């Protein structure tokens, strides 16, 4: 005991008996600064997957080997689960396992291992390797002409502002609920900027205003061709009114717009583009921006990613031609240097 005290390995006997459930409850109560949607997901994953497996087990008894066994069970669908349906659990995808184990379950272990608590001497999850998703996400990217067709179709099945919604999403990269949270006061036509400081999010079954996904306010450039149409959209309207209001003047709920306009617009556009969803317009903005020469840092800032790594992880496949550009630039630089040397 004296050796453990001197080395910092000592754990109070009262803390040794803490179960995963008791630690998870305390950790979850500390999650007051996260968004409601994030908190809901953490609570749901705790209830469905983590507590049925680990709830009654002392936190200090969780080992790397037992976690690896659990991961294998999640992969094949044999892990215990508290499903509302009462049915048998299904195998989880690598992406879901990464969140359940790496984020939710892992956060509880990291909470317990924090030096200020030290309820466990080390985190047994540290050396666990979670399965990787070998199936890349299939994204749809539209051309400028295809965006125009879709906008015209949206205007045809809805009203003029529905076509403008499509164009604004495709040429600013905003998320749908960031766009629907914009007010007239967030538009600066002189500077050609949209101020993105809030988004619609869900708290249970209702929509509430929250901060953007990254938690950071950003200003997004407006292409010049959109300025006259946005000016027409906001002329004479109060500063606190929604940029894109519904028929009663309130904000547009994205599920309603998806059913009322989006699906019909896609069907009526004649576009044969697999995996085309509203979020594809955000991906389209990224692809068009990269083709126009945007750097990783510029795109990260415009799209509101937490850092440039996130941008690269999503859109790295859109930059392959840059490798050839680098090689060509090096070749040209070398030839010019050798010519200069010969002249000397």
mmCIF file of C-alpha atoms in Angstrom, residues 23-329:
data_model
loop_
_atom_site.group_PDB
_atom_site.id
_atom_site.type_symbol
_atom_site.label_atom_id
_atom_site.label_comp_id
_atom_site.label_asym_id
_atom_site.label_seq_id
_atom_site.Cartn_x
_atom_site.Cartn_y
_atom_site.Cartn_z
ATOM 1 C CA UNK A 23 -19.543 5.547 -12.894
ATOM 2 C CA UNK A 24 -21.588 5.873 -16.096
ATOM 3 C CA UNK A 25 -24.411 7.581 -14.189
ATOM 4 C CA UNK A 26 -22.035 10.121 -12.667
ATOM 5 C CA UNK A 27 -20.310 10.708 -16.020
ATOM 6 C CA UNK A 28 -23.611 11.170 -17.860
ATOM 7 C CA UNK A 29 -24.772 13.759 -15.323
ATOM 8 C CA UNK A 30 -21.655 15.785 -16.147
ATOM 9 C CA UNK A 31 -22.622 16.061 -19.837
ATOM 10 C CA UNK A 32 -24.426 19.371 -19.465
ATOM 11 C CA UNK A 33 -22.506 21.314 -22.110
ATOM 12 C CA UNK A 34 -23.175 18.948 -25.037
ATOM 13 C CA UNK A 35 -26.016 19.388 -27.512
ATOM 14 C CA UNK A 36 -29.338 17.720 -26.788
ATOM 15 C CA UNK A 37 -28.949 15.420 -29.805
ATOM 16 C CA UNK A 38 -25.479 14.329 -28.648
ATOM 17 C CA UNK A 39 -26.704 13.759 -25.101
ATOM 18 C CA UNK A 40 -29.633 11.711 -26.418
ATOM 19 C CA UNK A 41 -27.311 9.492 -28.456
ATOM 20 C CA UNK A 42 -24.920 8.948 -25.537
ATOM 21 C CA UNK A 43 -27.806 8.047 -23.243
ATOM 22 C CA UNK A 44 -29.335 5.740 -25.839
ATOM 23 C CA UNK A 45 -26.087 3.850 -26.437
ATOM 24 C CA UNK A 46 -25.479 3.509 -22.705
ATOM 25 C CA UNK A 47 -28.944 2.055 -22.174
ATOM 26 C CA UNK A 48 -29.036 -0.245 -25.187
ATOM 27 C CA UNK A 49 -25.471 -1.583 -25.437
ATOM 28 C CA UNK A 50 -23.162 -0.579 -22.588
ATOM 29 C CA UNK A 51 -25.188 -1.171 -19.426
ATOM 30 C CA UNK A 52 -26.547 -4.622 -20.421
ATOM 31 C CA UNK A 53 -22.955 -5.818 -20.843
ATOM 32 C CA UNK A 54 -21.058 -3.896 -18.170
ATOM 33 C CA UNK A 55 -23.588 -2.353 -15.756
ATOM 34 C CA UNK A 56 -23.066 -4.663 -12.758
ATOM 35 C CA UNK A 57 -19.334 -5.241 -13.315
ATOM 36 C CA UNK A 58 -16.820 -3.356 -11.127
ATOM 37 C CA UNK A 59 -15.087 -0.726 -13.258
ATOM 38 C CA UNK A 60 -11.658 -2.084 -12.218
ATOM 39 C CA UNK A 61 -12.561 -5.581 -13.492
ATOM 40 C CA UNK A 62 -12.950 -4.459 -17.114
ATOM 41 C CA UNK A 63 -9.972 -5.710 -19.108
ATOM 42 C CA UNK A 64 -8.642 -5.247 -22.627
ATOM 43 C CA UNK A 65 -9.435 -8.915 -23.376
ATOM 44 C CA UNK A 66 -13.063 -8.564 -22.222
ATOM 45 C CA UNK A 67 -13.512 -5.417 -24.332
ATOM 46 C CA UNK A 68 -12.131 -7.202 -27.405
ATOM 47 C CA UNK A 69 -14.592 -10.025 -26.791
ATOM 48 C CA UNK A 70 -17.453 -7.519 -26.562
ATOM 49 C CA UNK A 71 -16.413 -5.826 -29.817
ATOM 50 C CA UNK A 72 -16.508 -9.216 -31.565
ATOM 51 C CA UNK A 73 -20.007 -9.802 -30.141
ATOM 52 C CA UNK A 74 -21.202 -6.406 -31.370
ATOM 53 C CA UNK A 75 -19.888 -7.296 -34.818
ATOM 54 C CA UNK A 76 -21.712 -10.630 -35.024
ATOM 55 C CA UNK A 77 -24.877 -9.544 -33.194
ATOM 56 C CA UNK A 78 -24.438 -11.771 -30.117
ATOM 57 C CA UNK A 79 -23.774 -8.946 -27.609
ATOM 58 C CA UNK A 80 -26.492 -8.357 -24.992
ATOM 59 C CA UNK A 81 -28.717 -5.410 -25.833
ATOM 60 C CA UNK A 82 -31.714 -3.721 -24.233
ATOM 61 C CA UNK A 83 -33.922 -3.206 -27.269
ATOM 62 C CA UNK A 84 -37.360 -1.660 -26.881
ATOM 63 C CA UNK A 85 -38.729 -4.160 -29.370
ATOM 64 C CA UNK A 86 -37.582 -7.016 -27.179
ATOM 65 C CA UNK A 87 -36.154 -8.760 -30.238
ATOM 66 C CA UNK A 88 -32.681 -10.094 -30.873
ATOM 67 C CA UNK A 89 -29.919 -7.551 -31.570
ATOM 68 C CA UNK A 90 -28.486 -7.199 -35.066
ATOM 69 C CA UNK A 91 -24.788 -6.982 -35.966
ATOM 70 C CA UNK A 92 -23.515 -3.414 -35.722
ATOM 71 C CA UNK A 93 -21.542 -1.656 -38.430
ATOM 72 C CA UNK A 94 -17.920 -0.658 -37.753
ATOM 73 C CA UNK A 95 -18.987 2.998 -37.694
ATOM 74 C CA UNK A 96 -21.624 2.363 -35.015
ATOM 75 C CA UNK A 97 -19.205 0.248 -32.973
ATOM 76 C CA UNK A 98 -16.655 3.053 -33.145
ATOM 77 C CA UNK A 99 -19.154 5.380 -31.482
ATOM 78 C CA UNK A 100 -20.636 2.908 -28.977
ATOM 79 C CA UNK A 101 -17.272 1.585 -27.805
ATOM 80 C CA UNK A 102 -14.835 4.364 -28.618
ATOM 81 C CA UNK A 103 -16.985 7.360 -27.686
ATOM 82 C CA UNK A 104 -19.733 6.375 -25.225
ATOM 83 C CA UNK A 105 -18.176 3.401 -23.401
ATOM 84 C CA UNK A 106 -14.695 4.901 -23.753
ATOM 85 C CA UNK A 107 -15.768 8.228 -22.242
ATOM 86 C CA UNK A 108 -16.901 6.452 -19.073
ATOM 87 C CA UNK A 109 -13.530 4.684 -18.765
ATOM 88 C CA UNK A 110 -11.615 7.896 -19.420
ATOM 89 C CA UNK A 111 -13.733 9.613 -16.764
ATOM 90 C CA UNK A 112 -12.824 6.892 -14.264
ATOM 91 C CA UNK A 113 -9.113 6.949 -15.156
ATOM 92 C CA UNK A 114 -8.715 10.735 -14.936
ATOM 93 C CA UNK A 115 -5.893 11.642 -12.490
ATOM 94 C CA UNK A 116 -8.280 13.644 -10.285
ATOM 95 C CA UNK A 117 -10.302 10.431 -9.701
ATOM 96 C CA UNK A 118 -8.065 7.450 -10.477
ATOM 97 C CA UNK A 119 -10.838 4.937 -9.881
ATOM 98 C CA UNK A 120 -8.937 2.706 -12.285
ATOM 99 C CA UNK A 121 -5.152 2.651 -12.604
ATOM 100 C CA UNK A 122 -5.251 2.807 -16.422
ATOM 101 C CA UNK A 123 -7.735 2.782 -19.279
ATOM 102 C CA UNK A 124 -8.086 -0.776 -20.671
ATOM 103 C CA UNK A 125 -9.529 0.601 -23.921
ATOM 104 C CA UNK A 126 -6.273 2.320 -24.932
ATOM 105 C CA UNK A 127 -4.804 -0.640 -26.832
ATOM 106 C CA UNK A 128 -8.099 -1.988 -28.230
ATOM 107 C CA UNK A 129 -8.266 -1.722 -32.017
ATOM 108 C CA UNK A 130 -11.790 -1.084 -33.246
ATOM 109 C CA UNK A 131 -12.932 -2.448 -36.643
ATOM 110 C CA UNK A 132 -12.548 -0.138 -39.619
ATOM 111 C CA UNK A 133 -15.332 0.539 -42.083
ATOM 112 C CA UNK A 134 -14.098 -0.918 -45.360
ATOM 113 C CA UNK A 135 -17.130 0.351 -47.276
ATOM 114 C CA UNK A 136 -16.568 3.982 -48.188
ATOM 115 C CA UNK A 137 -19.545 6.307 -48.065
ATOM 116 C CA UNK A 138 -21.135 6.692 -51.482
ATOM 117 C CA UNK A 139 -21.629 10.387 -52.067
ATOM 118 C CA UNK A 140 -23.380 12.158 -54.901
ATOM 119 C CA UNK A 141 -21.732 15.184 -56.488
ATOM 120 C CA UNK A 142 -23.634 17.356 -58.950
ATOM 121 C CA UNK A 143 -22.334 19.507 -61.783
ATOM 122 C CA UNK A 144 -23.351 23.156 -62.142
ATOM 123 C CA UNK A 145 -25.860 22.188 -64.841
ATOM 124 C CA UNK A 146 -27.376 19.459 -62.669
ATOM 125 C CA UNK A 147 -27.744 21.878 -59.749
ATOM 126 C CA UNK A 148 -29.572 24.280 -62.068
ATOM 127 C CA UNK A 149 -31.937 21.526 -63.254
ATOM 128 C CA UNK A 150 -32.682 20.567 -59.667
ATOM 129 C CA UNK A 151 -33.300 24.186 -58.635
ATOM 130 C CA UNK A 152 -35.690 24.707 -61.552
ATOM 131 C CA UNK A 153 -37.532 21.521 -60.638
ATOM 132 C CA UNK A 154 -37.784 22.593 -56.974
ATOM 133 C CA UNK A 155 -39.213 25.937 -58.020
ATOM 134 C CA UNK A 156 -41.693 24.158 -60.255
ATOM 135 C CA UNK A 157 -43.053 21.840 -57.558
ATOM 136 C CA UNK A 158 -42.904 24.508 -54.840
ATOM 137 C CA UNK A 159 -42.344 28.245 -55.105
ATOM 138 C CA UNK A 160 -39.471 30.520 -56.170
ATOM 139 C CA UNK A 161 -37.774 30.384 -52.772
ATOM 140 C CA UNK A 162 -37.503 26.572 -53.027
ATOM 141 C CA UNK A 163 -35.301 26.897 -56.082
ATOM 142 C CA UNK A 164 -33.225 29.474 -54.219
ATOM 143 C CA UNK A 165 -32.896 27.058 -51.296
ATOM 144 C CA UNK A 166 -31.337 24.457 -53.605
ATOM 145 C CA UNK A 167 -28.950 26.990 -55.126
ATOM 146 C CA UNK A 168 -27.938 28.402 -51.741
ATOM 147 C CA UNK A 169 -27.215 24.954 -50.316
ATOM 148 C CA UNK A 170 -25.143 23.977 -53.355
ATOM 149 C CA UNK A 171 -23.135 27.214 -53.539
ATOM 150 C CA UNK A 172 -22.571 27.952 -49.830
ATOM 151 C CA UNK A 173 -22.173 24.452 -48.390
ATOM 152 C CA UNK A 174 -24.519 25.090 -45.475
ATOM 153 C CA UNK A 175 -26.209 22.189 -43.736
ATOM 154 C CA UNK A 176 -29.966 22.191 -44.308
ATOM 155 C CA UNK A 177 -30.825 23.148 -40.720
ATOM 156 C CA UNK A 178 -28.166 25.873 -40.679
ATOM 157 C CA UNK A 179 -29.859 27.384 -43.726
ATOM 158 C CA UNK A 180 -33.340 27.180 -42.226
ATOM 159 C CA UNK A 181 -32.034 28.846 -39.025
ATOM 160 C CA UNK A 182 -30.799 31.923 -40.928
ATOM 161 C CA UNK A 183 -32.621 35.193 -40.357
ATOM 162 C CA UNK A 184 -32.614 38.344 -42.480
ATOM 163 C CA UNK A 185 -30.165 39.924 -40.008
ATOM 164 C CA UNK A 186 -27.647 37.140 -40.772
ATOM 165 C CA UNK A 187 -27.337 38.292 -44.393
ATOM 166 C CA UNK A 188 -24.725 40.907 -45.337
ATOM 167 C CA UNK A 189 -25.155 41.489 -49.062
ATOM 168 C CA UNK A 190 -22.574 44.280 -49.185
ATOM 169 C CA UNK A 191 -19.846 41.974 -47.858
ATOM 170 C CA UNK A 192 -21.482 38.954 -49.559
ATOM 171 C CA UNK A 193 -21.541 36.915 -46.361
ATOM 172 C CA UNK A 194 -23.965 34.690 -44.463
ATOM 173 C CA UNK A 195 -23.453 34.553 -40.704
ATOM 174 C CA UNK A 196 -23.945 30.983 -39.463
ATOM 175 C CA UNK A 197 -24.335 31.132 -35.686
ATOM 176 C CA UNK A 198 -27.180 28.716 -35.043
ATOM 177 C CA UNK A 199 -28.902 25.618 -36.371
ATOM 178 C CA UNK A 200 -32.093 23.711 -35.796
ATOM 179 C CA UNK A 201 -31.527 20.596 -33.720
ATOM 180 C CA UNK A 202 -33.767 18.073 -32.024
ATOM 181 C CA UNK A 203 -34.604 17.731 -28.335
ATOM 182 C CA UNK A 204 -36.727 14.630 -28.165
ATOM 183 C CA UNK A 205 -39.436 15.136 -30.763
ATOM 184 C CA UNK A 206 -39.246 18.916 -31.075
ATOM 185 C CA UNK A 207 -36.906 21.235 -32.926
ATOM 186 C CA UNK A 208 -34.912 23.793 -30.961
ATOM 187 C CA UNK A 209 -32.240 26.314 -31.918
ATOM 188 C CA UNK A 210 -28.688 25.351 -30.988
ATOM 189 C CA UNK A 211 -25.130 26.170 -32.000
ATOM 190 C CA UNK A 212 -23.670 24.853 -35.276
ATOM 191 C CA UNK A 213 -22.134 21.385 -35.278
ATOM 192 C CA UNK A 214 -18.616 22.656 -34.596
ATOM 193 C CA UNK A 215 -19.923 25.095 -31.987
ATOM 194 C CA UNK A 216 -18.208 27.951 -33.825
ATOM 195 C CA UNK A 217 -19.874 30.884 -35.589
ATOM 196 C CA UNK A 218 -18.614 31.307 -39.148
ATOM 197 C CA UNK A 219 -19.176 33.628 -42.084
ATOM 198 C CA UNK A 220 -19.768 31.972 -45.449
ATOM 199 C CA UNK A 221 -19.211 33.760 -48.774
ATOM 200 C CA UNK A 222 -22.125 34.254 -51.161
ATOM 201 C CA UNK A 223 -21.381 33.867 -54.888
ATOM 202 C CA UNK A 224 -22.190 37.075 -56.771
ATOM 203 C CA UNK A 225 -24.905 35.480 -58.924
ATOM 204 C CA UNK A 226 -26.963 34.711 -55.798
ATOM 205 C CA UNK A 227 -26.886 38.267 -54.427
ATOM 206 C CA UNK A 228 -29.785 39.678 -56.531
ATOM 207 C CA UNK A 229 -32.013 36.699 -55.736
ATOM 208 C CA UNK A 230 -31.276 36.828 -52.003
ATOM 209 C CA UNK A 231 -31.825 40.607 -52.052
ATOM 210 C CA UNK A 232 -35.251 40.042 -53.604
ATOM 211 C CA UNK A 233 -35.932 37.381 -50.951
ATOM 212 C CA UNK A 234 -35.246 39.719 -48.005
ATOM 213 C CA UNK A 235 -36.350 43.127 -49.318
ATOM 214 C CA UNK A 236 -38.796 44.830 -46.945
ATOM 215 C CA UNK A 237 -38.671 42.003 -44.390
ATOM 216 C CA UNK A 238 -37.987 42.482 -40.634
ATOM 217 C CA UNK A 239 -34.442 41.687 -39.472
ATOM 218 C CA UNK A 240 -35.648 38.919 -37.153
ATOM 219 C CA UNK A 241 -37.729 37.098 -39.785
ATOM 220 C CA UNK A 242 -36.505 33.837 -41.268
ATOM 221 C CA UNK A 243 -34.555 34.053 -44.500
ATOM 222 C CA UNK A 244 -36.668 31.165 -45.833
ATOM 223 C CA UNK A 245 -40.035 31.233 -44.010
ATOM 224 C CA UNK A 246 -42.836 28.726 -44.338
ATOM 225 C CA UNK A 247 -46.277 29.748 -45.539
ATOM 226 C CA UNK A 248 -47.222 30.983 -42.037
ATOM 227 C CA UNK A 249 -44.014 32.985 -41.605
ATOM 228 C CA UNK A 250 -42.406 30.491 -39.237
ATOM 229 C CA UNK A 251 -39.269 28.477 -39.840
ATOM 230 C CA UNK A 252 -39.235 25.555 -42.280
ATOM 231 C CA UNK A 253 -38.932 22.096 -40.717
ATOM 232 C CA UNK A 254 -36.523 20.030 -42.806
ATOM 233 C CA UNK A 255 -38.646 16.804 -42.793
ATOM 234 C CA UNK A 256 -41.575 18.774 -44.234
ATOM 235 C CA UNK A 257 -39.418 20.391 -46.931
ATOM 236 C CA UNK A 258 -37.918 17.010 -47.803
ATOM 237 C CA UNK A 259 -41.388 15.519 -48.369
ATOM 238 C CA UNK A 260 -43.066 18.586 -49.867
ATOM 239 C CA UNK A 261 -40.305 19.743 -52.217
ATOM 240 C CA UNK A 262 -37.078 17.728 -52.317
ATOM 241 C CA UNK A 263 -38.366 14.290 -53.273
ATOM 242 C CA UNK A 264 -40.682 15.721 -55.920
ATOM 243 C CA UNK A 265 -37.943 17.990 -57.289
ATOM 244 C CA UNK A 266 -35.494 15.085 -57.645
ATOM 245 C CA UNK A 267 -38.144 12.985 -59.394
ATOM 246 C CA UNK A 268 -39.136 15.822 -61.701
ATOM 247 C CA UNK A 269 -35.589 16.901 -62.575
ATOM 248 C CA UNK A 270 -34.871 13.806 -64.666
ATOM 249 C CA UNK A 271 -31.500 13.411 -62.903
ATOM 250 C CA UNK A 272 -30.218 9.848 -62.682
ATOM 251 C CA UNK A 273 -27.764 10.326 -59.792
ATOM 252 C CA UNK A 274 -27.476 7.480 -57.242
ATOM 253 C CA UNK A 275 -27.498 8.330 -53.521
ATOM 254 C CA UNK A 276 -28.807 11.847 -54.143
ATOM 255 C CA UNK A 277 -29.978 13.353 -50.832
ATOM 256 C CA UNK A 278 -30.229 16.921 -49.531
ATOM 257 C CA UNK A 279 -26.771 16.620 -47.942
ATOM 258 C CA UNK A 280 -25.428 15.910 -51.444
ATOM 259 C CA UNK A 281 -25.712 19.649 -52.088
ATOM 260 C CA UNK A 282 -23.163 20.233 -49.313
ATOM 261 C CA UNK A 283 -20.874 17.637 -50.900
ATOM 262 C CA UNK A 284 -21.453 19.354 -54.247
ATOM 263 C CA UNK A 285 -20.274 22.654 -52.769
ATOM 264 C CA UNK A 286 -17.069 20.932 -51.650
ATOM 265 C CA UNK A 287 -16.435 19.360 -55.056
ATOM 266 C CA UNK A 288 -17.138 22.584 -56.986
ATOM 267 C CA UNK A 289 -14.972 24.598 -54.579
ATOM 268 C CA UNK A 290 -12.056 22.180 -54.871
ATOM 269 C CA UNK A 291 -12.364 22.239 -58.674
ATOM 270 C CA UNK A 292 -12.244 26.043 -58.458
ATOM 271 C CA UNK A 293 -8.954 25.851 -56.543
ATOM 272 C CA UNK A 294 -10.037 26.118 -52.882
ATOM 273 C CA UNK A 295 -7.415 25.033 -50.362
ATOM 274 C CA UNK A 296 -8.124 22.580 -47.560
ATOM 275 C CA UNK A 297 -8.013 25.352 -44.950
ATOM 276 C CA UNK A 298 -10.372 27.596 -46.908
ATOM 277 C CA UNK A 299 -12.873 24.780 -47.409
ATOM 278 C CA UNK A 300 -12.657 23.789 -43.745
ATOM 279 C CA UNK A 301 -13.472 27.334 -42.668
ATOM 280 C CA UNK A 302 -16.398 27.708 -45.085
ATOM 281 C CA UNK A 303 -17.952 24.353 -44.228
ATOM 282 C CA UNK A 304 -17.547 24.686 -40.464
ATOM 283 C CA UNK A 305 -15.436 21.580 -39.895
ATOM 284 C CA UNK A 306 -13.646 21.338 -36.565
ATOM 285 C CA UNK A 307 -10.245 21.191 -38.262
ATOM 286 C CA UNK A 308 -8.592 20.606 -41.641
ATOM 287 C CA UNK A 309 -8.124 16.918 -40.821
ATOM 288 C CA UNK A 310 -11.889 16.442 -40.831
ATOM 289 C CA UNK A 311 -12.123 18.108 -44.244
ATOM 290 C CA UNK A 312 -9.382 15.894 -45.666
ATOM 291 C CA UNK A 313 -10.908 12.747 -44.162
ATOM 292 C CA UNK A 314 -14.174 13.473 -45.985
ATOM 293 C CA UNK A 315 -12.994 14.909 -49.293
ATOM 294 C CA UNK A 316 -9.445 13.620 -49.805
ATOM 295 C CA UNK A 317 -10.607 11.744 -52.928
ATOM 296 C CA UNK A 318 -11.468 15.048 -54.632
ATOM 297 C CA UNK A 319 -7.852 16.243 -54.597
ATOM 298 C CA UNK A 320 -6.050 13.465 -56.550
ATOM 299 C CA UNK A 321 -5.238 15.659 -59.544
ATOM 300 C CA UNK A 322 -3.194 17.909 -57.269
ATOM 301 C CA UNK A 323 -0.513 15.218 -57.139
ATOM 302 C CA UNK A 324 0.029 15.603 -60.865
ATOM 303 C CA UNK A 325 0.059 19.380 -60.480
ATOM 304 C CA UNK A 326 2.813 19.128 -57.868
ATOM 305 C CA UNK A 327 4.881 16.812 -60.055
ATOM 306 C CA UNK A 328 4.425 19.114 -63.074
ATOM 307 C CA UNK A 329 5.401 22.166 -61.011
#
